[in-house]
Amino acid sequence: MALKYKRILLKLSGEALAGDQKFGLDYDTVYRICASVKKCVELGAEIAIVVGGGNFWRGRSSGQMDRTRADHMGMLATVINALALADALEAQKVDVRVQTAIAMQQIAEPYIRNRAVRHLEKGRVVIFGCGTGNPFFSTDTTSSLRAAEIDADIIFKATLVDGVYDSDPNKNPDAVRYDRLSFSEILNKELTVMDMTAASMCKDNHIPILVFSLDDPDNIVRAVQGEEIGTLVQ
Ligand code: UDP
C-alpha cells in the first residue's frame, strides 16, 4: 500500500499513554500505540515522536510553584514517557533512539538535528524528550519546531478526540466536527487544535496538521496511508 506521507512528526499527549486511569502510564496502551508505529515503519514511513507529560505533570497547573521550575518538572515528565515508548518499541524489535533537549547523556542522546534525520533515514524511530528544553513552551510547540527542523511532511496530533469541533463535543451534543480547516480559521476562531504558538509556527512553515483519535491506535497507520480520518488543518 502506498504512503501518503513519508516523514511524520507524531505528537502523543501524555494523557494518551495513561489508559483509563488518566494518570501515569498504562503499559498495555503504550505497547498498542507502539505496535501501530511499528506497522508504519514497516510500510516505509519515517516516524519521529514528540511526547507530552500531562499524565504526570503540567507546569501551568502547578499552582503556587515558580513556573520555570514547574516547567522543568514537566519536561522531566516527558522523558519518563519517552523512555516507556522506547521500551515498548524495542520490545517489538523496532530500532529507536531517544533524544532529549536537556542533556542527560546516561539515558538518552542529546538532541542533534542532523543526527535525528540520519536515524530516520535509517528506519529508526526517534523520540524527542524534554520538549524544547525551555520553560513556558509546550510539547505542541515542540512538535511544530521539530517538524520544521526535520522537514516533516505533516504533524499527526493523535489525541483523545477524533478531530476538531466547532464547540466542545463533551459538553455540546450538537458539536460539529470539521473535516478540513485552514490555519486562518483555527487562529481566527481560536479553535483548540494546538496552542496558538504551535499553530502559527505550522502556518508560517506550511506544515499541515492531522488531528485524529488514538482510541484505535491503527488510526496512525490509516493516516499514513492517506485515509480520510480526523481533521486536516492546512
Ligand atoms: N514543557 C516545557 N517546555 C517545553 C515542553 C514542555 O516547559 O518545551 C513542560 C510544561 O510544564 C508542560 C509539560 O512539560 O506542561 C508537559 O508538556 P505538555 O503539557 O505539552 O504535555 P501534554 O499536555 O501534551 O501531555
mmCIF file of C-alpha atoms and ligand atoms in Angstrom:
data_model
loop_
_atom_site.group_PDB
_atom_site.id
_atom_site.type_symbol
_atom_site.label_atom_id
_atom_site.label_comp_id
_atom_site.label_asym_id
_atom_site.label_seq_id
_atom_site.Cartn_x
_atom_site.Cartn_y
_atom_site.Cartn_z
ATOM 1 C CA MET A 1 0.000 0.000 0.000
ATOM 2 C CA ALA A 2 1.352 3.433 -0.973
ATOM 3 C CA LEU A 3 2.228 6.008 1.629
ATOM 4 C CA LYS A 4 0.619 9.411 1.591
ATOM 5 C CA TYR A 5 3.207 10.839 3.959
ATOM 6 C CA LYS A 6 6.831 9.767 4.228
ATOM 7 C CA ARG A 7 8.250 11.677 7.197
ATOM 8 C CA ILE A 8 5.837 12.178 10.050
ATOM 9 C CA LEU A 9 6.053 14.015 13.331
ATOM 10 C CA LEU A 10 3.720 12.150 15.651
ATOM 11 C CA LYS A 11 2.613 14.147 18.690
ATOM 12 C CA LEU A 12 1.400 11.958 21.526
ATOM 13 C CA SER A 13 -0.081 13.657 24.551
ATOM 14 C CA GLY A 14 0.908 12.271 27.918
ATOM 15 C CA GLU A 15 -2.743 11.513 28.634
ATOM 16 C CA ALA A 16 -2.899 9.187 25.635
ATOM 17 C CA LEU A 17 -0.422 6.912 27.435
ATOM 18 C CA ALA A 18 -2.363 6.742 30.687
ATOM 19 C CA GLY A 19 -5.201 4.500 29.514
ATOM 20 C CA ASP A 20 -8.391 4.653 31.563
ATOM 21 C CA GLN A 21 -6.594 5.666 34.735
ATOM 22 C CA LYS A 22 -5.897 9.192 33.324
ATOM 23 C CA PHE A 23 -2.664 9.360 35.321
ATOM 24 C CA GLY A 24 0.696 7.714 34.921
ATOM 25 C CA LEU A 25 1.459 5.052 32.376
ATOM 26 C CA ASP A 26 -0.601 2.134 31.218
ATOM 27 C CA TYR A 27 1.966 -0.107 29.578
ATOM 28 C CA ASP A 28 -0.612 -2.068 27.548
ATOM 29 C CA THR A 29 -1.778 1.187 26.000
ATOM 30 C CA VAL A 30 1.809 2.234 25.315
ATOM 31 C CA TYR A 31 2.518 -1.158 23.766
ATOM 32 C CA ARG A 32 -0.518 -0.982 21.468
ATOM 33 C CA ILE A 33 0.382 2.505 20.253
ATOM 34 C CA CYS A 34 3.910 1.286 19.545
ATOM 35 C CA ALA A 35 2.564 -1.728 17.617
ATOM 36 C CA SER A 36 0.841 0.737 15.268
ATOM 37 C CA VAL A 37 4.012 2.812 14.976
ATOM 38 C CA LYS A 38 5.828 -0.386 14.031
ATOM 39 C CA LYS A 39 3.325 -1.012 11.210
ATOM 40 C CA CYS A 40 4.008 2.488 9.860
ATOM 41 C CA VAL A 41 7.768 1.864 9.905
ATOM 42 C CA GLU A 42 7.256 -1.427 8.093
ATOM 43 C CA LEU A 43 5.305 0.445 5.419
ATOM 44 C CA GLY A 44 8.370 2.664 4.935
ATOM 45 C CA ALA A 45 7.294 5.736 6.887
ATOM 46 C CA GLU A 46 9.823 7.691 8.930
ATOM 47 C CA ILE A 47 8.404 8.389 12.371
ATOM 48 C CA ALA A 48 9.619 10.992 14.845
ATOM 49 C CA ILE A 49 7.650 11.265 18.075
ATOM 50 C CA VAL A 50 7.197 14.217 20.404
ATOM 51 C CA VAL A 51 5.616 13.102 23.631
ATOM 52 C CA GLY A 52 3.908 15.248 26.262
ATOM 53 C CA GLY A 53 3.991 14.849 30.014
ATOM 54 C CA GLY A 54 0.493 15.760 31.162
ATOM 55 C CA ASN A 55 -0.117 12.272 32.553
ATOM 56 C CA PHE A 56 2.404 13.153 35.260
ATOM 57 C CA TRP A 57 2.794 16.897 35.484
ATOM 58 C CA ARG A 58 1.942 20.137 33.725
ATOM 59 C CA GLY A 59 3.840 23.289 34.586
ATOM 60 C CA ARG A 60 0.839 25.536 34.047
ATOM 61 C CA SER A 61 -1.273 23.560 36.567
ATOM 62 C CA SER A 62 1.298 23.637 39.327
ATOM 63 C CA GLY A 63 -0.446 26.203 41.495
ATOM 64 C CA GLN A 64 1.878 28.309 43.569
ATOM 65 C CA MET A 65 5.175 26.908 42.322
ATOM 66 C CA ASP A 66 7.607 29.028 40.415
ATOM 67 C CA ARG A 67 6.595 28.474 36.792
ATOM 68 C CA THR A 68 10.090 27.909 35.465
ATOM 69 C CA ARG A 69 10.797 25.191 37.991
ATOM 70 C CA ALA A 70 7.362 23.657 37.456
ATOM 71 C CA ASP A 71 8.081 23.534 33.726
ATOM 72 C CA HIS A 72 11.432 21.862 34.392
ATOM 73 C CA MET A 73 9.456 19.173 36.195
ATOM 74 C CA GLY A 74 7.063 18.920 33.240
ATOM 75 C CA MET A 75 9.958 18.417 30.849
ATOM 76 C CA LEU A 76 11.317 15.615 33.034
ATOM 77 C CA ALA A 77 7.856 14.003 32.887
ATOM 78 C CA THR A 78 8.120 13.872 29.087
ATOM 79 C CA VAL A 79 11.339 11.888 29.430
ATOM 80 C CA ILE A 80 9.623 9.213 31.517
ATOM 81 C CA ASN A 81 7.098 8.834 28.698
ATOM 82 C CA ALA A 82 9.803 8.862 26.030
ATOM 83 C CA LEU A 83 11.635 6.017 27.781
ATOM 84 C CA ALA A 84 8.420 3.989 28.122
ATOM 85 C CA LEU A 85 7.721 4.388 24.409
ATOM 86 C CA ALA A 86 11.300 3.415 23.565
ATOM 87 C CA ASP A 87 10.988 0.327 25.710
ATOM 88 C CA ALA A 88 7.722 -0.768 24.083
ATOM 89 C CA LEU A 89 9.171 -0.205 20.608
ATOM 90 C CA GLU A 90 12.340 -2.145 21.393
ATOM 91 C CA ALA A 91 10.260 -4.944 22.868
ATOM 92 C CA GLN A 92 8.685 -5.199 19.396
ATOM 93 C CA LYS A 93 12.085 -5.162 17.664
ATOM 94 C CA VAL A 94 11.800 -1.619 16.350
ATOM 95 C CA ASP A 95 15.035 0.387 16.259
ATOM 96 C CA VAL A 96 14.591 3.514 18.315
ATOM 97 C CA ARG A 97 16.617 6.420 19.675
ATOM 98 C CA VAL A 98 15.596 8.886 22.362
ATOM 99 C CA GLN A 99 16.980 12.405 22.065
ATOM 100 C CA THR A 100 16.457 14.983 24.787
ATOM 101 C CA ALA A 101 16.582 18.766 24.559
ATOM 102 C CA ILE A 102 18.188 18.861 28.019
ATOM 103 C CA ALA A 103 21.327 16.747 28.189
ATOM 104 C CA MET A 104 21.033 13.539 30.173
ATOM 105 C CA GLN A 105 23.685 11.550 28.421
ATOM 106 C CA GLN A 106 23.500 8.467 30.596
ATOM 107 C CA ILE A 107 19.996 7.706 29.421
ATOM 108 C CA ALA A 108 19.489 9.420 26.066
ATOM 109 C CA GLU A 109 21.266 11.137 23.198
ATOM 110 C CA PRO A 110 21.296 14.916 23.194
ATOM 111 C CA TYR A 111 19.047 16.468 20.561
ATOM 112 C CA ILE A 112 21.086 16.950 17.383
ATOM 113 C CA ARG A 113 19.020 17.702 14.325
ATOM 114 C CA ASN A 114 21.247 16.089 11.696
ATOM 115 C CA ARG A 115 21.650 13.012 13.795
ATOM 116 C CA ALA A 116 17.897 12.728 14.242
ATOM 117 C CA VAL A 117 17.415 12.947 10.474
ATOM 118 C CA ARG A 118 20.073 10.292 9.925
ATOM 119 C CA HIS A 119 18.281 7.951 12.349
ATOM 120 C CA LEU A 120 15.030 8.474 10.448
ATOM 121 C CA GLU A 121 16.724 7.765 7.127
ATOM 122 C CA LYS A 122 17.990 4.508 8.573
ATOM 123 C CA GLY A 123 14.472 3.477 9.529
ATOM 124 C CA ARG A 124 14.831 4.196 13.242
ATOM 125 C CA VAL A 125 12.072 5.820 15.239
ATOM 126 C CA VAL A 126 13.290 8.946 17.011
ATOM 127 C CA ILE A 127 11.609 10.113 20.203
ATOM 128 C CA PHE A 128 12.152 13.691 21.330
ATOM 129 C CA GLY A 129 12.035 14.194 25.098
ATOM 130 C CA CYS A 130 12.183 17.358 27.245
ATOM 131 C CA GLY A 131 10.077 19.404 24.842
ATOM 132 C CA THR A 132 12.014 22.375 23.502
ATOM 133 C CA GLY A 133 14.207 22.402 26.612
ATOM 134 C CA ASN A 134 12.732 25.773 27.582
ATOM 135 C CA PRO A 135 10.111 26.659 30.182
ATOM 136 C CA PHE A 136 6.922 28.463 29.065
ATOM 137 C CA PHE A 137 6.645 26.290 25.969
ATOM 138 C CA SER A 138 4.530 23.210 25.346
ATOM 139 C CA THR A 139 5.090 19.933 23.616
ATOM 140 C CA ASP A 140 2.688 21.159 20.905
ATOM 141 C CA THR A 141 5.136 23.947 20.164
ATOM 142 C CA THR A 142 7.926 21.386 20.315
ATOM 143 C CA SER A 143 6.109 19.391 17.621
ATOM 144 C CA SER A 144 5.916 22.353 15.268
ATOM 145 C CA LEU A 145 9.553 23.257 15.922
ATOM 146 C CA ARG A 146 10.922 19.748 15.425
ATOM 147 C CA ALA A 147 8.664 19.160 12.409
ATOM 148 C CA ALA A 148 10.123 22.270 10.780
ATOM 149 C CA GLU A 149 13.678 21.275 11.687
ATOM 150 C CA ILE A 150 13.480 17.736 10.333
ATOM 151 C CA ASP A 151 11.383 18.712 7.268
ATOM 152 C CA ALA A 152 8.432 16.552 8.266
ATOM 153 C CA ASP A 153 5.631 16.275 5.708
ATOM 154 C CA ILE A 154 2.955 16.581 8.370
ATOM 155 C CA ILE A 155 2.246 16.565 12.098
ATOM 156 C CA PHE A 156 -0.103 13.871 13.336
ATOM 157 C CA LYS A 157 -1.729 15.067 16.510
ATOM 158 C CA ALA A 158 -3.137 11.892 17.999
ATOM 159 C CA THR A 159 -5.432 12.738 20.899
ATOM 160 C CA LEU A 160 -8.446 11.575 22.852
ATOM 161 C CA VAL A 161 -10.849 13.393 20.482
ATOM 162 C CA ASP A 162 -11.459 12.318 16.883
ATOM 163 C CA GLY A 163 -10.855 15.706 15.298
ATOM 164 C CA VAL A 164 -11.548 19.420 15.667
ATOM 165 C CA TYR A 165 -15.090 20.512 16.563
ATOM 166 C CA ASP A 166 -16.842 23.881 16.447
ATOM 167 C CA SER A 167 -17.503 23.507 20.195
ATOM 168 C CA ASP A 168 -16.562 21.050 22.935
ATOM 169 C CA PRO A 169 -18.135 17.685 21.948
ATOM 170 C CA ASN A 170 -18.049 16.577 25.601
ATOM 171 C CA LYS A 171 -20.298 19.492 26.576
ATOM 172 C CA ASN A 172 -22.345 20.104 23.421
ATOM 173 C CA PRO A 173 -24.039 17.059 21.829
ATOM 174 C CA ASP A 174 -24.643 19.108 18.649
ATOM 175 C CA ALA A 175 -20.973 19.962 18.183
ATOM 176 C CA VAL A 176 -19.920 19.558 14.546
ATOM 177 C CA ARG A 177 -16.594 18.070 13.516
ATOM 178 C CA TYR A 178 -14.616 19.724 10.732
ATOM 179 C CA ASP A 179 -13.050 17.520 8.044
ATOM 180 C CA ARG A 180 -10.765 20.280 6.855
ATOM 181 C CA LEU A 181 -9.742 23.652 8.191
ATOM 182 C CA SER A 182 -7.338 26.402 7.214
ATOM 183 C CA PHE A 183 -4.819 27.835 9.660
ATOM 184 C CA SER A 184 -6.530 31.224 9.410
ATOM 185 C CA GLU A 185 -9.798 29.608 10.512
ATOM 186 C CA ILE A 186 -8.287 27.958 13.560
ATOM 187 C CA LEU A 187 -6.426 31.118 14.539
ATOM 188 C CA ASN A 188 -9.450 33.413 13.967
ATOM 189 C CA LYS A 189 -11.983 31.127 15.615
ATOM 190 C CA GLU A 190 -9.498 30.216 18.344
ATOM 191 C CA LEU A 191 -10.227 26.527 17.832
ATOM 192 C CA THR A 192 -8.202 24.368 20.164
ATOM 193 C CA VAL A 193 -6.137 22.306 17.759
ATOM 194 C CA MET A 194 -2.812 23.212 19.261
ATOM 195 C CA ASP A 195 -1.784 26.199 21.292
ATOM 196 C CA MET A 196 -1.515 29.413 19.299
ATOM 197 C CA THR A 197 2.295 29.484 19.248
ATOM 198 C CA ALA A 198 2.373 25.995 17.747
ATOM 199 C CA ALA A 199 -0.407 26.709 15.244
ATOM 200 C CA SER A 200 1.158 29.905 13.974
ATOM 201 C CA MET A 201 4.525 28.189 13.602
ATOM 202 C CA CYS A 202 2.919 25.478 11.479
ATOM 203 C CA LYS A 203 1.149 28.137 9.421
ATOM 204 C CA ASP A 204 4.368 30.092 8.799
ATOM 205 C CA ASN A 205 6.273 26.952 7.820
ATOM 206 C CA HIS A 206 3.481 25.330 5.776
ATOM 207 C CA ILE A 207 3.295 22.214 7.914
ATOM 208 C CA PRO A 208 -0.154 20.580 7.825
ATOM 209 C CA ILE A 209 -1.615 19.027 10.978
ATOM 210 C CA LEU A 210 -3.873 15.999 11.034
ATOM 211 C CA VAL A 211 -5.852 15.667 14.268
ATOM 212 C CA PHE A 212 -7.356 12.266 14.992
ATOM 213 C CA SER A 213 -8.237 9.911 17.802
ATOM 214 C CA LEU A 214 -5.946 7.330 19.324
ATOM 215 C CA ASP A 215 -8.890 5.272 20.552
ATOM 216 C CA ASP A 216 -7.856 2.895 17.832
ATOM 217 C CA PRO A 217 -4.049 3.259 17.537
ATOM 218 C CA ASP A 218 -4.219 1.840 13.999
ATOM 219 C CA ASN A 219 -5.596 5.251 13.043
ATOM 220 C CA ILE A 220 -1.920 6.182 12.826
ATOM 221 C CA VAL A 221 -1.481 3.568 10.103
ATOM 222 C CA ARG A 222 -4.654 4.726 8.315
ATOM 223 C CA ALA A 223 -3.432 8.312 8.421
ATOM 224 C CA VAL A 224 -0.039 7.390 6.969
ATOM 225 C CA GLN A 225 -1.822 5.700 4.073
ATOM 226 C CA GLY A 226 -3.935 8.790 3.439
ATOM 227 C CA GLU A 227 -7.307 7.535 4.624
ATOM 228 C CA GLU A 228 -9.620 10.429 5.393
ATOM 229 C CA ILE A 229 -9.841 10.448 9.164
ATOM 230 C CA GLY A 230 -9.988 13.242 11.719
ATOM 231 C CA THR A 231 -9.491 16.887 10.781
ATOM 232 C CA LEU A 232 -6.819 18.112 8.389
ATOM 233 C CA VAL A 233 -5.529 21.622 9.015
ATOM 234 C CA GLN A 234 -3.712 23.121 6.045
HETATM 235 N N1 UDP B 1 7.303 21.783 28.922
HETATM 236 C C1 UDP B 1 8.146 22.874 28.905
HETATM 237 N N2 UDP B 1 8.748 23.229 27.736
HETATM 238 C C2 UDP B 1 8.538 22.571 26.567
HETATM 239 C C3 UDP B 1 7.649 21.472 26.586
HETATM 240 C C4 UDP B 1 7.049 21.109 27.775
HETATM 241 O O1 UDP B 1 8.373 23.502 29.937
HETATM 242 O O2 UDP B 1 9.134 22.945 25.535
HETATM 243 C C5 UDP B 1 6.724 21.333 30.214
HETATM 244 C C6 UDP B 1 5.486 22.126 30.631
HETATM 245 O O3 UDP B 1 5.492 22.240 32.043
HETATM 246 C C7 UDP B 1 4.361 21.221 30.199
HETATM 247 C C8 UDP B 1 4.938 19.850 30.492
HETATM 248 O O4 UDP B 1 6.316 19.982 30.110
HETATM 249 O O5 UDP B 1 3.173 21.446 30.921
HETATM 250 C C9 UDP B 1 4.319 18.709 29.750
HETATM 251 O O6 UDP B 1 4.106 19.046 28.392
HETATM 252 P P1 UDP B 1 2.621 19.262 27.809
HETATM 253 O O7 UDP B 1 1.770 19.978 28.791
HETATM 254 O O8 UDP B 1 2.757 19.872 26.456
HETATM 255 O O9 UDP B 1 2.152 17.744 27.702
HETATM 256 P P2 UDP B 1 0.791 17.111 27.137
HETATM 257 O O10 UDP B 1 -0.338 18.027 27.532
HETATM 258 O O11 UDP B 1 0.924 17.025 25.649
HETATM 259 O O12 UDP B 1 0.728 15.763 27.775
#
